[in-house]
Short mmCIF file of C-alpha atoms and ligand atoms in Angstrom, two decimals:
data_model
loop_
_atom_site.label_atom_id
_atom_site.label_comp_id
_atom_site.label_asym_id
_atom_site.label_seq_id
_atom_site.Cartn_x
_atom_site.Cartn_y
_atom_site.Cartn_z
CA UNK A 1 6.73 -13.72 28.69
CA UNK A 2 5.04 -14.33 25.39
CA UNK A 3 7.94 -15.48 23.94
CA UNK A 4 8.55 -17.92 26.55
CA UNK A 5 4.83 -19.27 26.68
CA UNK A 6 5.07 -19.35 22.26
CA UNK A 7 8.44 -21.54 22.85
CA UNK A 8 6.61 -23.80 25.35
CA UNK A 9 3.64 -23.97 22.63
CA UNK A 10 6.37 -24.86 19.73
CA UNK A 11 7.70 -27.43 22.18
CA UNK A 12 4.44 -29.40 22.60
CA UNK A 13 2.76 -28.54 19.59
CA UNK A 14 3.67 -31.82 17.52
CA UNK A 15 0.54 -31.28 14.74
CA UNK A 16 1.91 -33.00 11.25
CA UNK A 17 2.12 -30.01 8.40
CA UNK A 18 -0.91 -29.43 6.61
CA UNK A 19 -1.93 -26.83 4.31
CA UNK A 20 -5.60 -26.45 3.19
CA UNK A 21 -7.06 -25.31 -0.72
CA UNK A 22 -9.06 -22.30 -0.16
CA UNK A 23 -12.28 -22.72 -1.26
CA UNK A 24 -12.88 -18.60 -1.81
CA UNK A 25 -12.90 -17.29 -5.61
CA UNK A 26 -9.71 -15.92 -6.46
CA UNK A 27 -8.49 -12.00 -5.69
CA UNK A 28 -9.09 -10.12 -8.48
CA UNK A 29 -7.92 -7.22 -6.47
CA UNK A 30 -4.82 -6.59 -9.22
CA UNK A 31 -3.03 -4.29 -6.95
CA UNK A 32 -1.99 -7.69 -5.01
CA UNK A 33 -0.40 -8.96 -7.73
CA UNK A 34 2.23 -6.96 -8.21
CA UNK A 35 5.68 -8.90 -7.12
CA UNK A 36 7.70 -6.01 -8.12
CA UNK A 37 5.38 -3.43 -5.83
CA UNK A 38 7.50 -2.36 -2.80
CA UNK A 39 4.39 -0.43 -1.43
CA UNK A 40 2.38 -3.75 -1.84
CA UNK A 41 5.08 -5.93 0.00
CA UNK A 42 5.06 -3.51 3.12
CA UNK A 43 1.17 -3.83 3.25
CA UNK A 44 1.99 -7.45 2.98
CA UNK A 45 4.61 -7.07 5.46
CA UNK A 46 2.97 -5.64 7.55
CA UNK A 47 0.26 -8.31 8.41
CA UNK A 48 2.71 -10.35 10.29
CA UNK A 49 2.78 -9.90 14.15
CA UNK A 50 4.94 -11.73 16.24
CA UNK A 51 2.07 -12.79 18.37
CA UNK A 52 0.34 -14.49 15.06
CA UNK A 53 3.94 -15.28 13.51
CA UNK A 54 6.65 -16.26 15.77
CA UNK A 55 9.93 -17.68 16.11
CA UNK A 56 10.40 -18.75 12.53
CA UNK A 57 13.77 -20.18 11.32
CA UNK A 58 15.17 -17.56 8.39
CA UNK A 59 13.66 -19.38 5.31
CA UNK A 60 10.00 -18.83 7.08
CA UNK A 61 10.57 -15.12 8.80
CA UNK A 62 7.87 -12.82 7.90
CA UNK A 63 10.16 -11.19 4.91
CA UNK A 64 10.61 -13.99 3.19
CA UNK A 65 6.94 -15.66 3.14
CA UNK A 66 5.77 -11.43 2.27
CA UNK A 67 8.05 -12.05 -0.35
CA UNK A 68 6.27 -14.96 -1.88
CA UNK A 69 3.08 -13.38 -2.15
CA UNK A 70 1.88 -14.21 1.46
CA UNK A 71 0.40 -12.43 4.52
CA UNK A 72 -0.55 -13.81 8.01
CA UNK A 73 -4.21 -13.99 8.10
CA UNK A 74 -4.10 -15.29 11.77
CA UNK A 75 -2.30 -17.38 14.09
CA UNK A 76 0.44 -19.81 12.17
CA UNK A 77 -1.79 -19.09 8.70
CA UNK A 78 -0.42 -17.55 5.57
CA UNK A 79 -2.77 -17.00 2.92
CA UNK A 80 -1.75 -15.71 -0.69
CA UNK A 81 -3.20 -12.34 -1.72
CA UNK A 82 -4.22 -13.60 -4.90
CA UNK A 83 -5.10 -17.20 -4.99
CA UNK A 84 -6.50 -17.26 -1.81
CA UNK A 85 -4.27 -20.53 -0.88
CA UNK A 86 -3.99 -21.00 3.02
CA UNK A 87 -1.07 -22.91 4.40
CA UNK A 88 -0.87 -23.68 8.44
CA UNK A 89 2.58 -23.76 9.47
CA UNK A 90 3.25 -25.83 12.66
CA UNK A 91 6.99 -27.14 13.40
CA UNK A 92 7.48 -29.55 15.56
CA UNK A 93 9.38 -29.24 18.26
CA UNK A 94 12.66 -27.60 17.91
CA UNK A 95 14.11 -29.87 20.49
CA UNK A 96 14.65 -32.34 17.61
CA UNK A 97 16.72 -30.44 15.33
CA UNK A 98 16.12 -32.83 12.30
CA UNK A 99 13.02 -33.27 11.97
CA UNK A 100 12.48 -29.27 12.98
CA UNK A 101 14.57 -29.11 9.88
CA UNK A 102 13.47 -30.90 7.77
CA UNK A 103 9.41 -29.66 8.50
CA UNK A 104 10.87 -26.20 7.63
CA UNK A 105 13.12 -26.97 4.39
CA UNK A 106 9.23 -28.79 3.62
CA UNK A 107 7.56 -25.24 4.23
CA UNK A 108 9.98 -23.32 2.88
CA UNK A 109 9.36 -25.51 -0.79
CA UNK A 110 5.47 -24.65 0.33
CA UNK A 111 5.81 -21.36 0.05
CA UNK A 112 6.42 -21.59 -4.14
CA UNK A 113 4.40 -24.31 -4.55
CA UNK A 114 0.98 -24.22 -2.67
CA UNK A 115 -0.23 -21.09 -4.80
CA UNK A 116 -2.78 -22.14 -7.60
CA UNK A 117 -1.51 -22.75 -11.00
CA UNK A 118 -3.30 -19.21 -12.58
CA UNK A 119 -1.25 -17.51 -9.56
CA UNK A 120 0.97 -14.89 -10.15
CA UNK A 121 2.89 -15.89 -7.26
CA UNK A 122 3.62 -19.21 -8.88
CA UNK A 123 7.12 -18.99 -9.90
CA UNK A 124 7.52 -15.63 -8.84
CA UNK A 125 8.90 -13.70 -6.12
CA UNK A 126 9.48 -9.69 -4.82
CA UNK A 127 12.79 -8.87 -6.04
CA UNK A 128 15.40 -9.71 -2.76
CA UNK A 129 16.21 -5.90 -2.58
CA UNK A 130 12.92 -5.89 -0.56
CA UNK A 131 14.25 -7.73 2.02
CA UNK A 132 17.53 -5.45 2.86
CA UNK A 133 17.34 -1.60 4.04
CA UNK A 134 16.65 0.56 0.99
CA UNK A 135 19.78 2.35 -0.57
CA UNK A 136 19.21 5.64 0.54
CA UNK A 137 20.77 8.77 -1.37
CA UNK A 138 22.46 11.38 1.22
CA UNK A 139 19.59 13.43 0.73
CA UNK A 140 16.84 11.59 1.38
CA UNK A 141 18.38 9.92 4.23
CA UNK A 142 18.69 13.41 6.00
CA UNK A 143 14.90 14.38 4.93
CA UNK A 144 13.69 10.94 6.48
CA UNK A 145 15.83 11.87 9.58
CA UNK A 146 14.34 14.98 9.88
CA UNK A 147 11.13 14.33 9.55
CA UNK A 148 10.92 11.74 11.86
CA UNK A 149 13.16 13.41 14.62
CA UNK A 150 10.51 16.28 13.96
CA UNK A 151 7.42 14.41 14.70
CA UNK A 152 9.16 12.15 17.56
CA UNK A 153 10.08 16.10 19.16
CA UNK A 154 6.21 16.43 19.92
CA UNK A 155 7.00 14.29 22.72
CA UNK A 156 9.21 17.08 24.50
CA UNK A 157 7.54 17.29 27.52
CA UNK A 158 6.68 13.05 28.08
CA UNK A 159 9.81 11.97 25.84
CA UNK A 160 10.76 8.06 26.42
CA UNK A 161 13.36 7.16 28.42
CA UNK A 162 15.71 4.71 26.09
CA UNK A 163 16.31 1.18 27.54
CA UNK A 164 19.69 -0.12 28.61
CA UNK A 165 19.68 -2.58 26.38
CA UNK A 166 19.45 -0.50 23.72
CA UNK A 167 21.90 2.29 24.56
CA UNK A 168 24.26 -0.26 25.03
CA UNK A 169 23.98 -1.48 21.36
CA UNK A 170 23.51 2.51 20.90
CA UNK A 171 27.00 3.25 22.61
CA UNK A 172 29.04 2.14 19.39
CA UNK A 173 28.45 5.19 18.05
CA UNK A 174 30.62 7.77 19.43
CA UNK A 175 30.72 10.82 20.79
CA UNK A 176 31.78 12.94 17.40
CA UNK A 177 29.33 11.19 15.63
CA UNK A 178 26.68 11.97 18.20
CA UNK A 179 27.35 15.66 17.59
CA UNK A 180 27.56 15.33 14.04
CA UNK A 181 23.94 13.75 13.88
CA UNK A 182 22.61 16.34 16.20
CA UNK A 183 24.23 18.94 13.56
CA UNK A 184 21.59 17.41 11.34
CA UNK A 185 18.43 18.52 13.30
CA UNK A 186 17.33 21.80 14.66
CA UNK A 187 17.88 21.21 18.31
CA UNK A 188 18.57 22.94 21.68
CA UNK A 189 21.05 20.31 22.95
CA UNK A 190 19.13 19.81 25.42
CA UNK A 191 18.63 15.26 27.02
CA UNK A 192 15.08 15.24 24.99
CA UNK A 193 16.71 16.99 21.96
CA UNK A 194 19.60 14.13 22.17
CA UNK A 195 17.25 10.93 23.12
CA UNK A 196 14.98 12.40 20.33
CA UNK A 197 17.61 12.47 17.79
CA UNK A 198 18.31 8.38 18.68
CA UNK A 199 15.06 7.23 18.45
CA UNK A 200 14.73 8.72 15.10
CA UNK A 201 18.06 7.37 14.28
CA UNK A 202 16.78 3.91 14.93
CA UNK A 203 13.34 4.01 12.35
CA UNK A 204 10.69 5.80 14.84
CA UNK A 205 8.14 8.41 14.14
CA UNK A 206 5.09 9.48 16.19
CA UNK A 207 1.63 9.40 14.80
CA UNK A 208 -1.56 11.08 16.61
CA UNK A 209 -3.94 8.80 18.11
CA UNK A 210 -6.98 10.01 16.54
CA UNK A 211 -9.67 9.12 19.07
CA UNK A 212 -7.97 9.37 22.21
CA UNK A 213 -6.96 12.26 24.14
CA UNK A 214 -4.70 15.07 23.31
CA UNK A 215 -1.29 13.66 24.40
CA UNK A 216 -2.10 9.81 23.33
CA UNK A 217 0.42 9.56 20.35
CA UNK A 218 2.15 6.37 18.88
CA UNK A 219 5.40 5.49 18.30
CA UNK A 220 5.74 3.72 15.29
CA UNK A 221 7.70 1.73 12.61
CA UNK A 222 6.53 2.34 9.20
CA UNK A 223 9.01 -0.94 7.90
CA UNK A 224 7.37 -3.24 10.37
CA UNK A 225 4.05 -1.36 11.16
CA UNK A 226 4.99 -1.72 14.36
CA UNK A 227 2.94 0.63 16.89
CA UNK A 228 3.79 1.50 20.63
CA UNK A 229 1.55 3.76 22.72
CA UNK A 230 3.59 6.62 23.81
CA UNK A 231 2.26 6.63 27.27
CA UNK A 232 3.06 3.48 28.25
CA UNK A 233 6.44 4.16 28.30
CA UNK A 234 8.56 5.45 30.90
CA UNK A 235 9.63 9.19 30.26
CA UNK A 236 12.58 10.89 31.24
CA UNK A 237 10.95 13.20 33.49
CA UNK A 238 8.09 10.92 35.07
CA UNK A 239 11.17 8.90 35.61
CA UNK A 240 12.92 11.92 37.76
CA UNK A 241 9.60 12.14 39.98
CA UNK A 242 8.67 8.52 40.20
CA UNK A 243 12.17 8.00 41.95
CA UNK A 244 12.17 10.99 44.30
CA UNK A 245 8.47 9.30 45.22
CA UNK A 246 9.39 5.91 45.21
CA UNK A 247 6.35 5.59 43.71
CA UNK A 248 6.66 1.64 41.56
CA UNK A 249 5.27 1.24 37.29
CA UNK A 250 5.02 -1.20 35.81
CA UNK A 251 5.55 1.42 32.60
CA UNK A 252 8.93 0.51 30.95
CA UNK A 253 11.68 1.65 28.99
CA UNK A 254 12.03 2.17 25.41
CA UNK A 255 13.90 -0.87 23.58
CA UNK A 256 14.30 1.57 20.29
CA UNK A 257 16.28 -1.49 18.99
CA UNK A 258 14.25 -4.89 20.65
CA UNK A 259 11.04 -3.33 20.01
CA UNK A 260 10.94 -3.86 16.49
CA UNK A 261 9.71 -6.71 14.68
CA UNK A 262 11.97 -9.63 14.72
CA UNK A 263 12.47 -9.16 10.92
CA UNK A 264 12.59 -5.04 10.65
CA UNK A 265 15.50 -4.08 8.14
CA UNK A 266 16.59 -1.32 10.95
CA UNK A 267 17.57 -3.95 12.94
CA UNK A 268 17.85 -7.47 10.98
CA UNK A 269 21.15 -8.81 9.59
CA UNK A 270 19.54 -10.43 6.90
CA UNK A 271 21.42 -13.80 6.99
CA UNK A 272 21.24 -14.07 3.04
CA UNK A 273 24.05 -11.71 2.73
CA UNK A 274 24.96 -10.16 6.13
CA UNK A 275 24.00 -6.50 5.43
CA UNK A 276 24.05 -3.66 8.35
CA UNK A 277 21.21 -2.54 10.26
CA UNK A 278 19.57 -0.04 9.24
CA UNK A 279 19.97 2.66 11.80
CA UNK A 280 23.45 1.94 11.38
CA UNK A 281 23.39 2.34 7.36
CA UNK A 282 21.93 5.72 8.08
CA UNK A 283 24.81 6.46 10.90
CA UNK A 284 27.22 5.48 8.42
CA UNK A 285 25.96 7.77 5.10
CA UNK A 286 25.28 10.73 7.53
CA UNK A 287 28.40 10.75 9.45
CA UNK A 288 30.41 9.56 6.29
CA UNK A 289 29.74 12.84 5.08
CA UNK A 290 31.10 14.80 8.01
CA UNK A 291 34.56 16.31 6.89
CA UNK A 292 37.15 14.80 9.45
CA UNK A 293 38.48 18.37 10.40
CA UNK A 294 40.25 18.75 13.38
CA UNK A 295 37.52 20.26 16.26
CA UNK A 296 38.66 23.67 17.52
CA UNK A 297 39.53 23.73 20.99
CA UNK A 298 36.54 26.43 20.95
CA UNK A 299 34.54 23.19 20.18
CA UNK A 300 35.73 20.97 21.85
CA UNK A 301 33.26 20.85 25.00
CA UNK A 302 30.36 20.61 22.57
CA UNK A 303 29.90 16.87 22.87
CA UNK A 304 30.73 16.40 26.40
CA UNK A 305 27.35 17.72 27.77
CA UNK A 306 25.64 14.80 24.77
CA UNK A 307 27.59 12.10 26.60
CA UNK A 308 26.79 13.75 29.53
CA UNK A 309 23.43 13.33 28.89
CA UNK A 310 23.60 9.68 27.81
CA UNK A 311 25.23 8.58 30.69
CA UNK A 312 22.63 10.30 32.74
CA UNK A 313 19.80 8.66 30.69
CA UNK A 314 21.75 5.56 31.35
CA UNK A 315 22.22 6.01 34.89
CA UNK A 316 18.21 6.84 35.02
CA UNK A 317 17.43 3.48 33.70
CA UNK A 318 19.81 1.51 35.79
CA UNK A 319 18.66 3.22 38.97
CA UNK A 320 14.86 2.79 38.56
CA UNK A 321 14.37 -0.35 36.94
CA UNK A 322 13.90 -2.60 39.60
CA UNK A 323 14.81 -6.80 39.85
CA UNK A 324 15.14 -6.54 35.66
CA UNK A 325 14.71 -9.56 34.72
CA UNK A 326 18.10 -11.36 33.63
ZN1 ZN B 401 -1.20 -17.56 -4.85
ZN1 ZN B 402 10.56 -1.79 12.50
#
């Protein structure tokens, strides 16, 4: 919906490119200007939201202007960390490609060039690698796995209920590698035990809202700072009793994939150079590892009760979702 109304906006909006000199003193903060600081590029990073920052063609996504030095300091506004410069960044509409173009090949110089001449940012850049999914060792892959599936299993008893959308993009990983990620974790094979072990597969962890009650926890994306409120998500057994009532919410499903930010490296193909995913890079260096020995026939029902339990999930969504909108 938001989405639609920001394309409508774009569509309209036909406000000639501007940027404006800040008139604040300089940042002497000199943490900010660091290019080569990865922690200081996710703070950066994180700033953007796609209800202040949307729809940007590649050279403008949130990455690339964090990149440069920039964060969103409110709607369609970057302003540099250390110079203080502001640009406002309004395309016209993208219903004429050209000149859509060509106002974004203009921003995209703006983004080198607006910073003062004592900036830091002036002629310099984070290094790309910030862009992609880190290069993660075996090791700490399986650590970071962990430790997320750990915190995402406080949600046992209210766990989310992963949208179709999502398991369908999920369903390319098959069933032997779904049992060899689960060998990963300490689990009880059990539907929250396997949705668990896929949410933390695509980049979530909880975290405890503070101030709220008990059971309020967020689901969250330390890459994007992006931050869900566990509770307003369908679970998988609110789901079970909702049907048998009948009873309509408007709580949803889990998008573990859609609900990231637009530019998260778990999910962005970076266009620059066409890299994986990231919950697929960490599919790949954890299952790589599994030895491809034969199952024993012993084994061999192991994984049928996981797909078992996806298809149910699955069949959960499809059944209870209502009119979904095409
Ligand atoms: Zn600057
Ligand atoms: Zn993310």
């Amino acid at each position: 919906m938001e989405a639609r109304a920001r394309s409508l906006l774009d569509a309209f909006v036909q406000d000639s490119p501007r940027h404006r000199a800040a008139t604040r003193r300089p940042n002497d903060n000199s943490s900010s200007a660091k290019p080569w600081d990865s922690d200081d590029y996710a703070k950066r990073l994180g700033t953007f939201k796609p209800s202040t920052w949307f729809h940007r063609p590649r050279g403008l996504m949130a990455d690339v202007c964090a990149q440069h030095g920039w964060i969103n300091s409110s709607s369609d506004e970057l302003r540099c960390v250390t110079c203080m410069a502001t640009i406002c960044l309004l395309l016209p509409s993208i219903t004429d490609r050209e000149e859509y173009e060509r106002a974004a090949e203009e921003y995209e110089a703006k983004l080198k060039s607006v910073h003062r001449d004592y900036c830091v940012w002036k002629g310099a850049k984070a290094p790309d690698s910030f862009l992609f999914f880190p290069e993660l060792s075996f090791d700490e892959c399986v650590h970071a796995f962990r430790s997320r599936f750990s915190t995402i299993m406080k949600l046992r008893s209210h766990m989310p209920i992963i949208s179709d959308d999502a398991m369908n993009q999920l369903s390319e990983i098959n069933e032997e590698s779904l049992k060899g990620l689960m060998e990963f974790l300490p689990h009880e094979k059990s539907d929250e035990d396997i949705v668990g072990c896929l949410i933390a597969l695509c980049g979530w962890e909880t975290q405890s809202l503070q101030s709220e009650a008990a059971h309020s926890n967020l689901l969250v994306c330390t890459t994007c700072n992006q931050k869900l409120v566990a509770s307003d998500l369908l679970t998988i057994h609110s789901n079970e009793k909702d049907s048998r009532r009948g009873v309509p919410t408007d709580k949803c499903p889990f998008d573990v994939i859609g609900d990231h930010r637009p530019w998260c490296s778990w999910i962005a193909v970076n266009a620059l150079n066409a890299k994986r995913p990231g919950w697929k890079v960490v599919v790949g260096i954890l299952t790589e590892s599994l030895a491809p020995t034969p199952v024993p026939s012993s084994q061999v029902g192991v994984a049928a009760p996981i797909r078992r339990a996806l298809d149910d999930a699955k069949r959960l969504v499809q059944s209870f979702v209502p009119n979904k909108v095409p």
